[in-house]
XYZ file of C-alpha atoms in Angstrom:
475
model
C 26.102 2.368 6.507
C 29.091 -0.507 7.784
C 28.843 -3.779 7.883
C 30.791 -6.528 8.908
C 31.956 -9.849 7.757
C 28.756 -12.783 8.828
C 29.377 -15.620 6.849
C 31.612 -16.886 4.349
C 30.540 -19.980 1.924
C 28.807 -21.565 -1.089
C 25.684 -19.734 -3.054
C 23.591 -20.625 -5.666
C 21.181 -17.858 -7.329
C 17.909 -18.956 -7.411
C 18.957 -22.272 -6.125
C 19.620 -23.492 -9.388
C 23.129 -23.776 -11.489
C 26.616 -23.061 -10.231
C 28.036 -23.054 -6.838
C 29.447 -19.763 -5.538
C 32.181 -18.956 -3.035
C 30.957 -15.267 -0.868
C 31.000 -13.614 1.437
C 28.072 -12.354 3.636
C 28.468 -8.738 5.297
C 25.519 -7.878 7.819
C 24.402 -4.398 9.836
C 21.461 -6.200 11.843
C 20.963 -2.745 13.519
C 20.502 -0.939 10.488
C 19.469 -3.136 8.157
C 22.479 -3.534 5.747
C 22.593 -7.586 3.878
C 25.604 -7.197 1.284
C 26.457 -10.208 -0.697
C 29.891 -10.506 -2.279
C 29.892 -13.433 -4.922
C 33.064 -13.961 -5.781
C 34.373 -15.704 -9.266
C 38.413 -17.196 -9.978
C 39.409 -15.463 -12.907
C 42.538 -15.760 -14.778
C 41.665 -14.703 -17.989
C 39.881 -11.080 -19.748
C 37.376 -9.794 -17.756
C 34.133 -10.906 -17.538
C 30.734 -9.271 -18.754
C 28.641 -7.166 -16.547
C 26.025 -9.232 -17.320
C 27.876 -12.516 -15.993
C 25.216 -12.786 -13.750
C 22.249 -11.076 -13.568
C 21.582 -6.880 -12.072
C 18.520 -8.236 -10.384
C 17.859 -11.593 -8.326
C 14.531 -12.892 -6.467
C 16.654 -15.013 -4.290
C 19.588 -16.710 -3.664
C 20.767 -19.626 -1.424
C 23.395 -20.495 0.771
C 25.368 -22.659 3.051
C 28.020 -21.606 5.283
C 31.042 -23.579 5.906
C 29.922 -23.938 9.422
C 27.187 -25.779 8.244
C 24.481 -23.497 8.422
C 21.340 -22.316 5.949
C 20.478 -18.966 4.555
C 18.121 -17.149 2.203
C 18.824 -13.901 0.858
C 15.213 -12.441 -0.611
C 15.499 -9.639 -3.137
C 18.576 -8.956 -4.467
C 20.063 -5.934 -6.558
C 23.475 -5.212 -8.361
C 25.087 -2.683 -6.000
C 28.903 -3.571 -7.060
C 30.926 -5.020 -9.417
C 35.004 -4.994 -9.557
C 37.370 -7.182 -11.351
C 40.582 -7.932 -10.287
C 42.626 -8.831 -13.252
C 44.199 -12.189 -13.279
C 42.555 -13.390 -9.998
C 38.694 -12.860 -9.558
C 35.952 -11.218 -10.292
C 33.603 -9.662 -7.462
C 29.839 -8.699 -7.741
C 28.348 -7.326 -4.689
C 24.254 -7.337 -3.760
C 22.159 -5.766 -1.549
C 19.187 -8.604 -0.325
C 16.234 -6.591 0.951
C 15.237 -9.747 3.623
C 17.389 -12.374 5.147
C 16.206 -15.495 6.489
C 18.779 -17.211 8.710
C 18.593 -21.632 9.182
C 16.435 -22.230 5.641
C 17.025 -22.966 1.771
C 14.175 -22.237 -0.030
C 13.543 -24.378 -3.172
C 11.975 -22.435 -5.828
C 10.788 -18.855 -5.425
C 7.003 -19.659 -4.934
C 8.279 -21.737 -1.509
C 8.731 -17.746 -0.199
C 5.558 -17.666 0.788
C 4.003 -16.977 4.465
C 0.447 -16.729 6.091
C 1.534 -14.461 9.556
C 4.127 -11.297 9.987
C 4.693 -10.453 13.433
C 7.356 -6.700 12.902
C 7.456 -3.918 15.331
C 7.520 -0.283 15.427
C 9.483 1.653 18.161
C 7.597 4.488 19.821
C 3.921 4.115 19.483
C 3.006 2.301 22.987
C 1.329 5.989 23.929
C -0.788 6.354 20.905
C -1.670 2.056 21.871
C -2.959 3.661 24.823
C -2.676 -0.139 26.825
C 0.106 -1.205 28.698
C 1.159 -5.104 30.433
C 2.502 -3.320 33.286
C -0.481 -1.677 35.695
C -0.783 -0.159 39.385
C -2.300 -2.108 41.719
C -5.638 -1.577 42.613
C -5.900 1.115 45.920
C -7.772 -1.299 47.988
C -5.463 -4.267 46.918
C -3.363 -5.928 50.036
C -0.029 -6.085 49.472
C 3.531 -4.399 48.732
C 4.003 -4.631 44.718
C 3.979 -1.090 43.246
C 3.299 -2.927 39.426
C 1.322 -5.966 38.594
C 1.248 -7.647 35.157
C -1.823 -7.620 32.836
C -0.998 -9.048 30.022
C -2.918 -7.303 26.544
C -4.171 -9.614 23.984
C -4.219 -8.604 20.265
C -6.153 -5.978 19.563
C -8.096 -6.071 16.250
C -8.041 -3.275 13.793
C -8.912 -4.615 10.564
C -10.003 -7.970 8.840
C -11.986 -8.835 6.104
C -11.900 -12.296 3.919
C -7.984 -11.956 3.253
C -6.814 -10.751 6.160
C -6.697 -9.103 9.635
C -4.141 -6.906 11.214
C -3.731 -6.521 15.255
C -1.536 -4.530 17.687
C 0.017 -6.909 20.135
C 2.649 -5.365 23.036
C 5.222 -8.720 23.635
C 6.713 -7.875 26.922
C 9.890 -8.799 29.708
C 9.380 -11.482 32.317
C 12.681 -11.307 33.868
C 13.393 -15.038 34.967
C 16.426 -14.105 37.214
C 15.240 -12.145 40.207
C 18.466 -12.173 42.163
C 20.035 -9.223 40.515
C 20.707 -5.503 41.327
C 19.148 -3.941 37.937
C 15.245 -5.584 36.331
C 14.629 -4.476 32.947
C 10.737 -4.313 32.057
C 10.371 -3.370 28.235
C 6.795 -3.568 26.448
C 7.581 -3.862 22.231
C 4.739 -2.002 20.485
C 3.973 -4.328 17.228
C 1.713 -5.053 14.261
C 0.797 -8.803 14.116
C -0.572 -9.170 9.863
C -2.715 -12.848 9.163
C -3.539 -13.937 5.729
C -6.118 -16.122 4.577
C -4.245 -17.973 2.031
C 0.578 -18.219 1.801
C 2.300 -14.495 1.172
C 4.726 -13.081 -0.401
C 7.189 -11.126 1.946
C 6.565 -7.986 0.039
C 3.008 -7.981 0.213
C 3.030 -8.419 3.647
C 5.276 -4.896 3.350
C 3.002 -3.505 1.690
C 0.119 -4.346 4.181
C 2.440 -3.133 7.097
C 3.680 0.404 4.774
C -0.084 1.425 4.486
C -0.847 0.617 8.159
C 2.595 2.516 8.850
C 1.935 5.478 7.472
C -1.485 5.443 9.065
C -0.093 5.714 12.306
C 2.631 8.164 11.162
C -0.357 10.647 10.389
C -1.751 9.728 14.135
C 1.373 10.867 15.569
C 2.817 12.883 13.248
C 6.169 11.231 13.503
C 8.344 8.912 10.904
C 8.108 5.869 12.159
C 10.653 2.564 11.315
C 10.256 -0.855 12.090
C 12.384 -3.040 14.103
C 12.257 -7.358 14.712
C 9.880 -9.145 12.159
C 9.131 -12.323 12.108
C 6.917 -15.036 9.788
C 5.179 -17.751 10.198
C 4.460 -20.525 7.550
C 2.453 -23.508 8.206
C 4.471 -25.317 5.850
C 7.760 -24.178 8.207
C 7.886 -26.278 11.190
C 9.319 -28.515 13.602
C 8.208 -32.184 13.598
C 9.390 -34.437 16.762
C 9.029 -37.751 17.062
C 5.665 -38.403 17.813
C 4.721 -36.641 14.170
C 3.422 -33.790 15.748
C 4.194 -30.607 13.475
C 4.988 -26.876 15.478
C 5.351 -23.878 13.759
C 8.741 -22.629 13.207
C 8.745 -19.389 13.374
C 11.289 -17.578 11.120
C 13.139 -14.478 12.207
C 14.321 -12.211 9.651
C 17.261 -9.417 9.160
C 15.286 -7.317 6.563
C 16.266 -3.502 4.827
C 13.262 -2.050 6.186
C 15.025 -0.622 9.317
C 15.823 3.397 9.374
C 17.491 5.422 13.032
C 15.220 8.116 13.087
C 15.166 10.847 15.377
C 12.765 10.515 18.285
C 11.688 7.476 17.649
C 12.819 5.544 20.683
C 10.346 8.788 22.732
C 8.998 7.957 25.713
C 7.710 11.247 26.675
C 4.238 10.913 28.176
C 2.041 12.600 24.891
C -1.245 14.371 25.624
C -4.562 14.459 22.798
C -3.531 17.404 21.375
C -0.381 14.974 20.494
C -1.760 13.035 18.244
C -4.645 13.292 15.773
C -6.280 10.270 16.639
C -5.499 6.634 18.991
C -5.576 3.185 18.436
C -9.042 3.526 20.123
C -10.554 5.742 18.083
C -9.314 4.079 15.070
C -12.037 1.784 15.133
C -14.198 4.609 14.069
C -12.447 4.871 10.646
C -12.593 2.935 7.692
C -8.996 1.214 6.708
C -10.356 -0.422 3.391
C -11.219 3.251 2.376
C -7.943 4.785 3.007
C -6.344 1.410 0.936
C -8.234 2.639 -1.827
C -6.383 6.089 -1.831
C -3.153 5.682 0.680
C -0.764 5.421 -3.315
C -2.619 8.800 -4.239
C -2.425 10.097 -1.187
C 1.308 9.045 -0.664
C 3.209 12.669 -1.186
C 1.033 14.276 0.700
C 1.674 12.455 3.898
C 5.657 12.869 3.121
C 5.136 16.662 3.478
C 2.978 16.666 6.495
C 5.517 14.469 7.995
C 8.496 16.078 6.730
C 7.240 19.258 7.303
C 6.205 18.884 10.710
C 9.241 17.030 12.735
C 12.132 17.812 10.311
C 13.696 20.214 12.644
C 16.618 21.306 9.962
C 13.856 23.078 8.018
C 12.708 27.153 8.345
C 9.614 28.050 8.991
C 9.615 29.634 5.612
C 10.182 26.033 4.155
C 7.775 24.497 6.814
C 5.138 26.771 5.397
C 5.793 25.798 1.459
C 5.729 22.257 2.281
C 1.922 22.873 3.450
C 0.911 24.738 1.305
C 1.983 22.384 -1.328
C 0.787 19.406 0.260
C -2.597 21.210 0.298
C -2.807 22.013 -2.903
C -1.429 18.356 -3.740
C -4.393 17.285 -2.536
C -7.141 19.039 -3.934
C -5.687 18.195 -7.972
C -5.148 14.742 -6.358
C -8.375 14.428 -4.652
C -10.745 17.019 -5.584
C -10.631 18.727 -9.080
C -7.575 17.918 -11.127
C -8.701 20.240 -14.463
C -10.082 23.277 -14.881
C -13.139 21.625 -16.157
C -13.614 19.834 -13.410
C -13.403 22.632 -10.738
C -16.037 24.587 -12.452
C -18.618 22.091 -12.465
C -17.595 21.326 -9.341
C -18.089 24.871 -8.279
C -21.646 25.271 -10.014
C -22.654 22.126 -7.929
C -21.680 23.978 -4.644
C -23.058 27.254 -5.405
C -26.414 25.748 -5.530
C -25.956 24.933 -1.977
C -26.123 28.808 -1.099
C -28.868 31.211 -0.813
C -29.077 32.689 -4.958
C -27.597 36.358 -3.051
C -24.597 34.787 -1.891
C -23.798 33.108 -5.136
C -21.985 35.565 -7.484
C -19.649 36.933 -5.032
C -19.048 32.472 -4.181
C -18.125 32.455 -7.364
C -16.119 34.645 -7.772
C -14.150 34.067 -4.397
C -13.637 30.593 -6.215
C -13.197 31.287 -9.361
C -11.072 34.862 -9.562
C -7.676 33.956 -11.376
C -8.754 30.795 -13.407
C -8.194 31.078 -16.882
C -6.181 28.702 -18.225
C -5.979 26.112 -15.046
C -6.962 26.055 -11.324
C -4.272 28.345 -9.261
C -3.435 28.257 -6.487
C -5.766 30.813 -4.514
C -8.201 28.655 -5.815
C -8.175 25.687 -4.380
C -7.540 26.765 -1.299
C -10.613 28.786 -1.090
C -12.551 25.790 -2.250
C -10.640 23.419 0.850
C -11.459 26.868 3.423
C -14.756 26.392 2.362
C -14.796 22.851 3.175
C -18.482 22.102 1.145
C -19.818 24.888 3.783
C -20.174 22.551 6.311
C -17.084 23.283 8.562
C -15.748 26.934 9.676
C -11.823 27.021 9.959
C -10.083 29.112 12.738
C -8.394 31.353 10.534
C -6.819 33.658 13.256
C -6.027 37.549 13.032
C -6.234 36.664 8.562
C -10.185 37.383 7.041
C -11.900 34.340 5.894
C -12.386 35.782 2.570
C -8.664 37.294 2.398
C -6.449 34.204 3.304
C -6.478 32.211 0.216
C -4.835 35.440 -1.628
C -2.034 36.232 1.422
C -1.397 32.546 1.249
C -0.758 32.339 -2.382
C 0.982 35.478 -2.111
C 3.157 34.505 0.135
C 4.070 31.398 -1.434
C 5.218 32.881 -4.787
C 7.416 35.156 -2.798
C 9.293 32.950 -1.370
C 9.585 30.285 -4.088
C 10.549 32.798 -6.789
C 11.385 35.603 -4.875
C 9.138 38.267 -6.404
C 9.798 41.408 -4.747
C 7.231 43.330 -6.057
C 5.309 40.953 -3.417
C 7.545 41.560 -0.549
C 5.360 43.518 1.351
C 2.391 41.766 1.098
C 3.926 38.519 2.051
C 4.192 36.793 5.531
C 7.114 36.740 7.978
C 7.367 36.411 11.513
C 5.270 35.154 13.964
C 2.237 35.926 10.906
C 3.836 33.079 9.183
C 4.512 30.595 11.519
C 0.841 31.272 12.130
C -0.319 30.545 8.601
C 1.684 27.698 9.429
C -0.162 26.127 12.085
C -3.632 27.205 9.989
C -3.201 25.384 6.635
C -1.909 22.004 8.967
C -4.803 22.240 10.461
C -6.978 22.468 7.753
C -4.951 19.244 6.116
C -5.654 17.236 8.992
C -9.494 17.829 8.453
C -9.333 16.209 5.056
C -6.642 13.735 6.216
C -9.579 12.784 8.639
C -11.849 12.499 5.887
C -9.783 10.715 3.586
C -9.752 8.193 7.026
C -13.029 7.602 6.210
C -13.918 9.436 10.022
C -17.148 10.317 10.988
C -17.948 14.283 10.608
C -18.399 14.490 13.920
C -15.410 13.405 14.868
C -13.652 15.291 12.498
C -15.359 18.869 13.559
C -14.563 18.236 16.991
C -11.049 16.856 16.576
C -9.924 19.529 14.314
C -11.089 22.263 16.828
C -8.960 20.544 19.552
C -6.354 20.719 17.750
C -6.114 24.017 17.104
C -6.829 25.234 20.226
C -3.249 25.479 21.336
C -2.415 28.135 19.027
C -5.372 30.202 19.494
C -4.232 30.151 23.280
C -0.861 30.967 21.581
C -1.930 33.721 19.624
C -4.096 35.064 22.444
C -1.183 35.263 24.520
C 1.134 37.096 22.868
C -1.510 39.371 21.676
C -2.362 40.729 25.448
C 1.713 40.939 25.834
C 2.171 42.902 22.697
C -0.700 45.188 24.575
C 0.578 44.877 27.450
C 4.080 46.328 26.312
C 2.531 49.659 24.431
C 0.449 50.343 27.490
C 3.728 50.728 29.369
C 5.672 52.749 26.624
C 2.491 55.188 27.073
């Protein structure tokens, strides 16, 4: 990442002790915040630990008099220029312009507003609307300001979705631009650290990533605190919003995609999210993190091969079952016996074999997939032309073939169109359990899971029809 010199000034570590000369480099678009502290030195090389490796915050004053605070600073370089100076480089996670904090305990806020590009279609609301057909006048677009939409709240904090908008002030221009920017607003009942706010924001961003199926990034960030304000002559205090330069920006392919979404493009929308249980998601989000990473990466990393997409989805399902359903063989056997209690006596023997066959010292992949496919006997997944009873073993054999390249499994492994179809089936199964973890009601989960697989069913039907037509023409 390229950074440019932004300011030269004097800096204090944790706002105490000696003043150091240093140069600040920034790349605001990509979140680059780098400070090089320069210490004059005509003697022997200074110790690598002359300054701390991790610094909670650094305060500075530029030669122009501007105040700056850098937060969460980590050493990235150490350079000894023998006979002249030592240079210690630090990368900061956050930068506050126009303010010096006295103590680390003072860097706390009551509100954060952070923008997430690319989710307007998911939010499905707009400040700009078409005028009513019966409305008189020549206006093509009306302004209807959307108030913040509450997503979640409890006695500790609340989260809302908000769309800011541009309102061109100067109209005597050849080109006018209207822009809407989606934000998350997090309001805490007591003062919290910026890391606390980022944890809540990350949980919410991950949830939206699941919904829209693409990686997302942060853009602008503003924080507020009742202790940071403007004070006018009449002693009236107005809260002073602080714009934060931060290192949580990432350039992501497709983040500014404005193509119109259709219902199948996302698992749930903002309005449907109200049916979920955000508290439940908070409890499991950390455990689910590697599963979500595989889900997002496998769906939208266009550089991956079909086999890599397939393997990612298999790994996600295997990890999910291990983390959320049954880790050990003992736990799994107990679960199987409870499941079989739901079944008529005549089916229990074959179901036990379906679930436990091959499990000797540990739970094998085939058994984990079989358990997920059964879905507690409450839902039937579409498996296309693959036989339900054979699918778990077929998936396991294919995984083993592509992972270990076992030539004995080559003839049994899925390839080509069949591998693509298997991937979509596995994705459909994983999405079913993601919706379950998010606390959606069963009826919604079942309906949405069926909707999500319909395009694949249609595609397969067209492919089969085309194949039959080709075979008839050959005759």
